[in-house]
């Protein structure tokens, strides 16, 4: 095939990230990447840099809305500096029970994805807005939805089934799993020697962990929504469901409208909990490490809770895989927070996980386990955009 410029769009509640690859004959070259951050503020950030890291755009515009943010991206793409995309891949966090395959975007598909926005309320509304705009502004260009849930399609029913009445299962309540494109990219980078029994911990602002057998997902910590599983920046992770009912009743006492009460509860579990809730300081690991160094005991407890929870999940996945060959850390914390990796692994010697402190003292890709560790421990940054480009090229039939 001849070389095709493929645009990747990856939006979150307050940012739009994008990159343009040249794809052809098995080669993938990133030409540039960029982002608009701080959507909803009067001091956003808009930057684009080329493959050698030179900033082509570096601005601090007002970005009051997602439409202003996406217009910045589109105007830059149309400025003549960059090749016009031949195809666009949209990172799609969740398509609910019916949209399970990566596929070409049509107006009907967007409606379908939007109908499950409640499952990923931070990501889906802006993603469907951008899909509609992309179809309108680039009508001749094929657009594709590439799903984070796709990697988790191999989960067995015993993992996906929730122990609740079937009437809720029938309306889509099940484990979907998230961060799938990141997990897929780790397996991709380990080829051709993908270990049989692999655990990958994606520790970013949102955190999840997966058990992967022979390259296929066996279990993952996030379930119906990204709020579940591990404690993360501002989300609870798994907690006693009775706590939800208890808090909801408290909220309902002063909020008679049921939907308003549910939204307040959602704010509590998604935005005010996790590292932020326990530390009462920040959802950001860098802030918490600084505070710990300064003797802040609440920050210490928050990070202890985080590391303790992850160690317990690793233990349960070793049981599920019936052993472990390799543990991989990825995501902003997994790649950069040397202390978290050390604290998570500190008590896992009995499972064959032994870090080498000198090797662990790195940021970025490395083997960090000791020479005599039965389990290899690695740090591998995810290549999500590259995976999206690979899916787009496959779907184009090239
Ligand atoms: P997102 O889920 O938003 O993509 P990231 O994968 O970028 O999040 O991870 C963000 C987290 O990574 C934050 O908690 C941040 O503090 C942490 N992080 C980033 N760089 C470092 C670093 N050098 N040391 C410790 N933590 C870091």
Short mmCIF file of C-alpha atoms and ligand atoms in Angstrom, two decimals:
data_model
loop_
_atom_site.label_atom_id
_atom_site.label_comp_id
_atom_site.label_asym_id
_atom_site.label_seq_id
_atom_site.Cartn_x
_atom_site.Cartn_y
_atom_site.Cartn_z
CA UNK A 1 0.00 0.00 0.00
CA UNK A 2 1.14 3.58 -0.50
CA UNK A 3 1.75 5.72 2.58
CA UNK A 4 -1.37 7.06 4.27
CA UNK A 5 -1.58 9.90 6.78
CA UNK A 6 -3.74 8.63 9.67
CA UNK A 7 -5.02 11.07 12.30
CA UNK A 8 -5.66 9.82 15.85
CA UNK A 9 -8.06 11.74 18.10
CA UNK A 10 -8.17 10.99 21.82
CA UNK A 11 -10.40 13.16 23.95
CA UNK A 12 -11.05 13.34 27.69
CA UNK A 13 -13.23 15.57 29.83
CA UNK A 14 -10.73 18.46 29.72
CA UNK A 15 -8.42 17.68 26.82
CA UNK A 16 -8.19 16.67 23.19
CA UNK A 17 -4.98 14.87 22.24
CA UNK A 18 -4.13 14.11 18.63
CA UNK A 19 -1.35 12.72 16.49
CA UNK A 20 -0.73 12.19 12.80
CA UNK A 21 1.06 9.08 11.56
CA UNK A 22 2.32 8.14 8.15
CA UNK A 23 1.31 4.48 7.70
CA UNK A 24 2.39 2.21 4.90
CA UNK A 25 4.04 -1.14 4.11
CA UNK A 26 4.18 -2.10 7.78
CA UNK A 27 5.94 1.18 8.63
CA UNK A 28 4.40 3.61 11.12
CA UNK A 29 6.00 7.03 11.48
CA UNK A 30 4.61 9.64 13.81
CA UNK A 31 4.79 12.98 12.00
CA UNK A 32 3.50 15.12 14.84
CA UNK A 33 1.44 15.11 18.00
CA UNK A 34 -0.40 17.77 19.94
CA UNK A 35 -3.03 18.55 22.52
CA UNK A 36 -5.48 21.13 23.75
CA UNK A 37 -5.59 20.99 27.55
CA UNK A 38 -7.66 22.91 30.06
CA UNK A 39 -11.03 22.82 28.25
CA UNK A 40 -13.49 24.91 30.24
CA UNK A 41 -10.84 27.36 31.45
CA UNK A 42 -9.58 30.75 30.29
CA UNK A 43 -5.98 29.55 30.42
CA UNK A 44 -5.78 26.50 28.21
CA UNK A 45 -2.70 25.02 26.58
CA UNK A 46 -2.41 24.26 22.89
CA UNK A 47 0.73 22.71 21.49
CA UNK A 48 1.90 20.71 18.52
CA UNK A 49 5.34 19.22 18.14
CA UNK A 50 7.01 17.35 15.32
CA UNK A 51 8.72 13.97 15.46
CA UNK A 52 11.99 15.45 16.69
CA UNK A 53 10.21 17.25 19.53
CA UNK A 54 10.33 20.79 18.09
CA UNK A 55 7.25 22.77 19.09
CA UNK A 56 5.40 24.02 16.01
CA UNK A 57 2.59 25.52 18.08
CA UNK A 58 2.83 26.61 21.72
CA UNK A 59 -0.07 28.78 22.87
CA UNK A 60 -2.13 29.50 25.99
CA UNK A 61 -5.53 30.33 24.49
CA UNK A 62 -8.87 30.70 26.23
CA UNK A 63 -10.66 27.35 25.79
CA UNK A 64 -14.12 27.90 27.24
CA UNK A 65 -15.69 24.89 25.48
CA UNK A 66 -15.00 21.68 23.59
CA UNK A 67 -16.14 23.38 20.35
CA UNK A 68 -13.44 26.05 20.74
CA UNK A 69 -10.92 23.33 21.56
CA UNK A 70 -11.73 21.20 18.53
CA UNK A 71 -11.75 24.26 16.24
CA UNK A 72 -8.15 24.96 17.32
CA UNK A 73 -7.21 21.43 16.25
CA UNK A 74 -9.11 21.57 12.94
CA UNK A 75 -7.75 25.02 12.02
CA UNK A 76 -4.22 23.80 12.68
CA UNK A 77 -4.82 20.66 10.58
CA UNK A 78 -6.15 22.81 7.74
CA UNK A 79 -3.31 25.33 7.93
CA UNK A 80 -1.40 23.65 5.11
CA UNK A 81 1.51 22.67 7.37
CA UNK A 82 0.36 19.05 7.66
CA UNK A 83 -0.79 16.39 5.16
CA UNK A 84 -4.57 15.95 5.02
CA UNK A 85 -5.58 12.75 6.88
CA UNK A 86 -6.65 9.83 4.68
CA UNK A 87 -8.40 8.23 7.70
CA UNK A 88 -9.20 9.18 11.28
CA UNK A 89 -9.15 6.87 14.32
CA UNK A 90 -11.16 7.95 17.36
CA UNK A 91 -10.26 6.48 20.74
CA UNK A 92 -13.62 5.31 22.06
CA UNK A 93 -13.78 4.45 25.73
CA UNK A 94 -17.03 2.46 25.73
CA UNK A 95 -19.69 1.48 23.21
CA UNK A 96 -21.84 -0.40 25.69
CA UNK A 97 -23.17 -3.92 25.13
CA UNK A 98 -23.88 -3.49 21.41
CA UNK A 99 -20.82 -1.65 20.04
CA UNK A 100 -18.10 -4.22 20.72
CA UNK A 101 -16.05 -4.22 17.51
CA UNK A 102 -13.73 -1.53 16.17
CA UNK A 103 -15.54 -0.19 13.11
CA UNK A 104 -16.24 2.62 10.66
CA UNK A 105 -18.20 5.49 12.15
CA UNK A 106 -21.65 6.31 10.80
CA UNK A 107 -24.20 8.76 12.24
CA UNK A 108 -26.16 5.75 13.55
CA UNK A 109 -23.09 4.35 15.30
CA UNK A 110 -22.51 7.70 17.03
CA UNK A 111 -26.12 7.69 18.31
CA UNK A 112 -25.62 4.15 19.59
CA UNK A 113 -22.38 5.02 21.40
CA UNK A 114 -24.02 8.15 22.84
CA UNK A 115 -26.87 6.08 24.27
CA UNK A 116 -24.31 4.45 26.61
CA UNK A 117 -22.69 7.73 27.69
CA UNK A 118 -23.59 7.01 31.33
CA UNK A 119 -20.99 4.22 31.32
CA UNK A 120 -18.11 6.65 30.67
CA UNK A 121 -19.53 10.09 31.45
CA UNK A 122 -16.16 11.86 31.41
CA UNK A 123 -15.16 10.59 27.97
CA UNK A 124 -18.16 9.71 25.82
CA UNK A 125 -19.90 13.12 25.53
CA UNK A 126 -16.82 14.90 24.13
CA UNK A 127 -15.86 11.88 21.99
CA UNK A 128 -19.28 11.73 20.29
CA UNK A 129 -19.20 15.51 19.77
CA UNK A 130 -15.83 15.17 18.02
CA UNK A 131 -17.03 12.18 15.94
CA UNK A 132 -20.00 14.21 14.65
CA UNK A 133 -17.79 17.22 13.91
CA UNK A 134 -15.19 15.04 12.17
CA UNK A 135 -17.87 13.50 9.90
CA UNK A 136 -19.16 17.00 9.10
CA UNK A 137 -15.77 18.66 8.53
CA UNK A 138 -14.02 15.75 6.77
CA UNK A 139 -16.97 14.18 4.90
CA UNK A 140 -14.78 12.32 2.39
CA UNK A 141 -12.49 10.84 5.07
CA UNK A 142 -13.32 7.46 6.67
CA UNK A 143 -13.56 7.73 10.48
CA UNK A 144 -13.19 4.70 12.76
CA UNK A 145 -14.16 4.04 16.38
CA UNK A 146 -11.37 2.14 18.15
CA UNK A 147 -12.64 0.80 21.46
CA UNK A 148 -10.91 0.51 24.83
CA UNK A 149 -13.29 -2.36 25.58
CA UNK A 150 -12.19 -4.38 22.50
CA UNK A 151 -9.16 -5.96 24.22
CA UNK A 152 -11.46 -7.26 26.97
CA UNK A 153 -13.77 -9.13 24.57
CA UNK A 154 -12.05 -12.39 25.62
CA UNK A 155 -13.12 -12.11 29.28
CA UNK A 156 -14.95 -15.27 30.36
CA UNK A 157 -18.55 -14.96 31.51
CA UNK A 158 -17.55 -15.77 35.08
CA UNK A 159 -15.61 -12.46 35.01
CA UNK A 160 -18.14 -10.34 33.13
CA UNK A 161 -21.32 -11.50 34.89
CA UNK A 162 -22.31 -9.36 37.84
CA UNK A 163 -24.01 -11.11 40.74
CA UNK A 164 -27.19 -9.06 40.32
CA UNK A 165 -30.68 -9.85 38.96
CA UNK A 166 -30.71 -10.74 35.25
CA UNK A 167 -33.01 -7.82 34.37
CA UNK A 168 -30.02 -5.48 34.90
CA UNK A 169 -27.70 -7.70 32.92
CA UNK A 170 -30.22 -7.44 30.09
CA UNK A 171 -29.78 -3.65 29.99
CA UNK A 172 -26.01 -3.85 29.77
CA UNK A 173 -24.76 -4.16 33.35
CA UNK A 174 -21.59 -6.28 33.14
CA UNK A 175 -17.83 -5.98 33.27
CA UNK A 176 -16.56 -4.20 30.12
CA UNK A 177 -13.02 -3.29 31.16
CA UNK A 178 -11.13 -0.12 30.18
CA UNK A 179 -7.59 0.98 29.21
CA UNK A 180 -7.83 -1.81 26.61
CA UNK A 181 -5.83 0.00 23.93
CA UNK A 182 -2.99 0.49 26.43
CA UNK A 183 -3.04 -3.23 27.40
CA UNK A 184 -3.12 -4.23 23.76
CA UNK A 185 -0.09 -2.04 23.10
CA UNK A 186 1.87 -3.72 25.91
CA UNK A 187 1.15 -7.18 24.48
CA UNK A 188 2.10 -5.84 21.04
CA UNK A 189 5.44 -4.55 22.35
CA UNK A 190 6.19 -7.90 24.01
CA UNK A 191 5.73 -9.83 20.75
CA UNK A 192 6.97 -12.30 19.68
CA UNK A 193 7.78 -13.40 23.26
CA UNK A 194 4.52 -12.63 25.04
CA UNK A 195 4.74 -14.44 28.39
CA UNK A 196 2.02 -16.98 29.06
CA UNK A 197 1.09 -15.51 32.45
CA UNK A 198 1.21 -11.72 32.41
CA UNK A 199 -0.14 -9.03 34.74
CA UNK A 200 -0.14 -5.42 33.54
CA UNK A 201 -0.82 -2.53 35.93
CA UNK A 202 -1.86 0.66 34.13
CA UNK A 203 -1.41 3.27 36.83
CA UNK A 204 -2.33 6.78 35.71
CA UNK A 205 -4.92 9.25 36.94
CA UNK A 206 -7.27 6.39 36.31
CA UNK A 207 -5.76 3.07 37.39
CA UNK A 208 -6.53 -0.50 36.39
CA UNK A 209 -4.85 -3.89 36.24
CA UNK A 210 -5.32 -6.88 33.94
CA UNK A 211 -4.51 -10.59 34.01
CA UNK A 212 -3.51 -11.67 30.51
CA UNK A 213 -3.03 -15.30 29.46
CA UNK A 214 -1.22 -16.05 26.19
CA UNK A 215 -1.85 -12.47 25.05
CA UNK A 216 -5.61 -12.58 25.74
CA UNK A 217 -7.35 -10.78 28.57
CA UNK A 218 -8.54 -13.13 31.31
CA UNK A 219 -9.62 -10.54 33.86
CA UNK A 220 -9.43 -6.81 34.45
CA UNK A 221 -10.18 -4.62 37.43
CA UNK A 222 -12.47 -1.98 35.90
CA UNK A 223 -15.99 -3.31 35.42
CA UNK A 224 -19.12 -1.41 34.29
CA UNK A 225 -17.49 2.01 34.68
CA UNK A 226 -13.92 3.30 35.11
CA UNK A 227 -14.84 4.13 38.74
CA UNK A 228 -14.45 0.47 39.71
CA UNK A 229 -11.45 -1.69 40.55
CA UNK A 230 -8.34 0.01 41.91
CA UNK A 231 -8.43 3.20 43.95
CA UNK A 232 -7.21 5.97 41.60
CA UNK A 233 -6.65 9.73 41.53
CA UNK A 234 -10.15 10.81 42.50
CA UNK A 235 -12.19 7.57 42.21
CA UNK A 236 -13.06 5.09 44.91
CA UNK A 237 -12.37 1.86 43.07
CA UNK A 238 -14.25 -1.15 44.47
CA UNK A 239 -15.89 -0.50 47.81
CA UNK A 240 -18.75 -2.02 49.76
CA UNK A 241 -21.90 -1.28 47.67
CA UNK A 242 -23.67 -0.65 50.97
CA UNK A 243 -21.56 2.51 51.28
CA UNK A 244 -23.20 3.85 48.11
CA UNK A 245 -26.65 3.22 49.54
CA UNK A 246 -25.69 4.79 52.88
CA UNK A 247 -24.27 7.94 51.23
CA UNK A 248 -27.16 8.15 48.76
CA UNK A 249 -29.67 8.15 51.60
CA UNK A 250 -27.72 10.97 53.30
CA UNK A 251 -27.68 12.99 50.05
CA UNK A 252 -31.37 12.26 49.35
CA UNK A 253 -32.33 13.79 52.71
CA UNK A 254 -31.41 17.23 51.29
CA UNK A 255 -31.80 16.50 47.54
CA UNK A 256 -35.32 15.27 46.82
CA UNK A 257 -34.85 14.95 43.04
CA UNK A 258 -33.56 11.41 42.44
CA UNK A 259 -31.39 12.23 39.40
CA UNK A 260 -29.79 15.20 41.19
CA UNK A 261 -29.05 12.95 44.16
CA UNK A 262 -27.51 10.32 41.85
CA UNK A 263 -25.32 12.98 40.24
CA UNK A 264 -24.11 14.17 43.63
CA UNK A 265 -23.26 10.58 44.51
CA UNK A 266 -21.40 10.24 41.21
CA UNK A 267 -19.34 13.34 42.05
CA UNK A 268 -18.46 11.80 45.41
CA UNK A 269 -17.31 8.46 43.98
CA UNK A 270 -15.68 9.74 40.77
CA UNK A 271 -14.25 13.14 41.59
CA UNK A 272 -13.79 13.49 45.33
CA UNK A 273 -12.55 10.08 46.39
CA UNK A 274 -9.44 7.97 45.81
CA UNK A 275 -6.04 9.56 46.47
CA UNK A 276 -7.71 12.97 46.67
CA UNK A 277 -10.36 11.87 49.14
CA UNK A 278 -7.96 10.16 51.53
CA UNK A 279 -5.16 12.75 51.33
CA UNK A 280 -7.53 15.77 51.30
CA UNK A 281 -4.76 17.31 49.25
CA UNK A 282 -4.40 16.17 45.64
CA UNK A 283 -5.20 13.46 43.10
CA UNK A 284 -1.70 13.83 41.66
CA UNK A 285 1.03 11.41 42.76
CA UNK A 286 3.79 14.03 42.39
CA UNK A 287 2.03 16.33 44.89
CA UNK A 288 1.51 13.43 47.28
CA UNK A 289 5.15 12.36 47.17
CA UNK A 290 6.22 15.93 47.95
CA UNK A 291 3.76 16.07 50.84
CA UNK A 292 4.98 12.69 52.18
CA UNK A 293 8.56 14.00 52.13
CA UNK A 294 7.31 16.95 54.18
CA UNK A 295 5.74 14.59 56.75
CA UNK A 296 2.07 14.75 55.67
CA UNK A 297 0.40 11.67 57.23
CA UNK A 298 -2.82 11.85 55.21
CA UNK A 299 -0.83 11.81 51.97
CA UNK A 300 1.11 8.83 53.36
CA UNK A 301 -2.14 6.97 54.11
CA UNK A 302 -3.55 7.72 50.64
CA UNK A 303 -0.46 6.34 48.90
CA UNK A 304 -0.30 3.35 51.30
CA UNK A 305 -3.92 2.57 50.44
CA UNK A 306 -3.12 2.84 46.72
CA UNK A 307 -0.07 0.53 46.87
CA UNK A 308 -1.73 -1.92 49.27
CA UNK A 309 -4.78 -2.23 47.01
CA UNK A 310 -2.66 -2.86 43.92
CA UNK A 311 -0.53 -5.49 45.70
CA UNK A 312 -3.71 -7.34 46.70
CA UNK A 313 -5.03 -7.28 43.12
CA UNK A 314 -1.70 -8.60 41.83
CA UNK A 315 -2.02 -11.44 44.35
CA UNK A 316 -5.52 -12.31 43.18
CA UNK A 317 -4.43 -12.29 39.53
CA UNK A 318 -1.51 -14.60 40.30
CA UNK A 319 -4.14 -16.95 41.71
CA UNK A 320 -6.36 -16.51 38.65
CA UNK A 321 -3.46 -17.15 36.24
CA UNK A 322 -2.19 -19.96 38.47
CA UNK A 323 1.28 -18.39 38.49
CA UNK A 324 3.04 -15.41 36.98
CA UNK A 325 5.82 -14.95 34.41
CA UNK A 326 5.88 -11.18 34.09
CA UNK A 327 4.53 -8.05 35.78
CA UNK A 328 4.48 -4.83 33.74
CA UNK A 329 3.98 -1.30 35.07
CA UNK A 330 2.65 1.37 32.73
CA UNK A 331 0.77 4.72 32.87
CA UNK A 332 2.08 7.98 34.39
CA UNK A 333 2.61 6.52 37.89
CA UNK A 334 3.70 3.08 36.64
CA UNK A 335 6.33 4.61 34.38
CA UNK A 336 7.60 7.39 36.63
CA UNK A 337 6.89 6.81 40.30
CA UNK A 338 9.84 4.74 41.43
CA UNK A 339 8.62 4.70 45.04
CA UNK A 340 5.14 3.35 44.16
CA UNK A 341 6.65 0.45 42.23
CA UNK A 342 8.94 -0.34 45.16
CA UNK A 343 6.11 -0.07 47.71
CA UNK A 344 3.71 -2.23 45.65
CA UNK A 345 6.31 -4.97 45.17
CA UNK A 346 7.78 -4.78 48.69
CA UNK A 347 5.55 -7.51 50.12
CA UNK A 348 5.28 -9.70 47.01
CA UNK A 349 8.48 -11.72 47.39
CA UNK A 350 6.36 -14.77 48.28
CA UNK A 351 4.82 -14.56 44.79
CA UNK A 352 8.25 -14.53 43.16
CA UNK A 353 8.32 -10.77 42.58
CA UNK A 354 11.65 -9.23 43.57
CA UNK A 355 12.74 -5.78 42.41
CA UNK A 356 16.33 -4.67 42.01
CA UNK A 357 16.41 -1.23 43.71
CA UNK A 358 19.11 0.10 41.38
CA UNK A 359 17.30 -1.08 38.24
CA UNK A 360 14.02 0.29 39.61
CA UNK A 361 15.59 3.72 39.92
CA UNK A 362 14.55 4.71 36.38
CA UNK A 363 11.81 6.54 34.55
CA UNK A 364 10.72 4.88 31.30
CA UNK A 365 11.17 1.45 29.75
CA UNK A 366 13.36 -1.00 31.65
CA UNK A 367 13.56 -4.42 33.28
CA UNK A 368 13.47 -3.62 37.01
CA UNK A 369 13.42 -7.08 38.63
CA UNK A 370 16.44 -8.62 40.31
CA UNK A 371 18.54 -11.11 38.37
CA UNK A 372 17.26 -13.98 40.58
CA UNK A 373 13.60 -12.85 40.59
CA UNK A 374 11.39 -15.73 39.40
CA UNK A 375 9.00 -13.13 37.90
CA UNK A 376 10.35 -10.55 35.44
CA UNK A 377 9.15 -7.05 36.27
CA UNK A 378 9.23 -4.42 33.54
CA UNK A 379 8.24 -0.84 32.89
CA UNK A 380 6.78 -0.35 29.40
CA UNK A 381 5.16 2.91 28.28
CA UNK A 382 1.94 2.32 26.32
CA UNK A 383 1.72 3.08 22.59
CA UNK A 384 -2.00 3.74 22.34
CA UNK A 385 -1.94 5.95 19.26
CA UNK A 386 0.14 3.42 17.36
CA UNK A 387 -2.39 0.69 18.21
CA UNK A 388 -5.22 2.91 16.96
CA UNK A 389 -3.32 3.48 13.69
CA UNK A 390 -2.79 -0.30 13.33
CA UNK A 391 -6.53 -0.93 13.77
CA UNK A 392 -7.42 1.83 11.29
CA UNK A 393 -5.04 0.43 8.67
CA UNK A 394 -6.50 -3.06 9.19
CA UNK A 395 -10.07 -1.76 8.90
CA UNK A 396 -9.20 0.14 5.73
CA UNK A 397 -8.29 -3.27 4.31
CA UNK A 398 -4.79 -2.07 3.45
P1 LIG B 1 -4.11 9.81 32.69
O1 LIG B 1 -4.88 8.67 33.29
O2 LIG B 1 -4.77 11.14 32.90
O3 LIG B 1 -3.63 9.55 31.28
P2 LIG B 1 -1.28 9.67 33.34
O4 LIG B 1 -1.03 8.30 32.78
O5 LIG B 1 -0.69 10.83 32.63
O6 LIG B 1 -2.82 9.92 33.62
O7 LIG B 1 -0.73 9.65 34.86
C1 LIG B 1 -0.88 10.74 35.71
C2 LIG B 1 -0.28 10.37 37.04
O8 LIG B 1 1.13 10.08 36.84
C3 LIG B 1 -0.34 11.48 38.07
O9 LIG B 1 -0.71 10.97 39.33
C4 LIG B 1 1.09 12.00 38.11
O10 LIG B 1 1.43 12.53 39.36
C5 LIG B 1 1.86 10.73 37.86
N1 LIG B 1 3.22 11.08 37.42
C6 LIG B 1 3.59 11.64 36.26
N2 LIG B 1 4.92 11.90 36.26
C7 LIG B 1 5.39 11.50 37.47
C8 LIG B 1 6.67 11.49 38.11
N3 LIG B 1 7.73 11.96 37.49
N4 LIG B 1 6.75 10.99 39.37
C9 LIG B 1 5.68 10.52 40.01
N5 LIG B 1 4.44 10.50 39.47
C10 LIG B 1 4.29 10.98 38.22
#
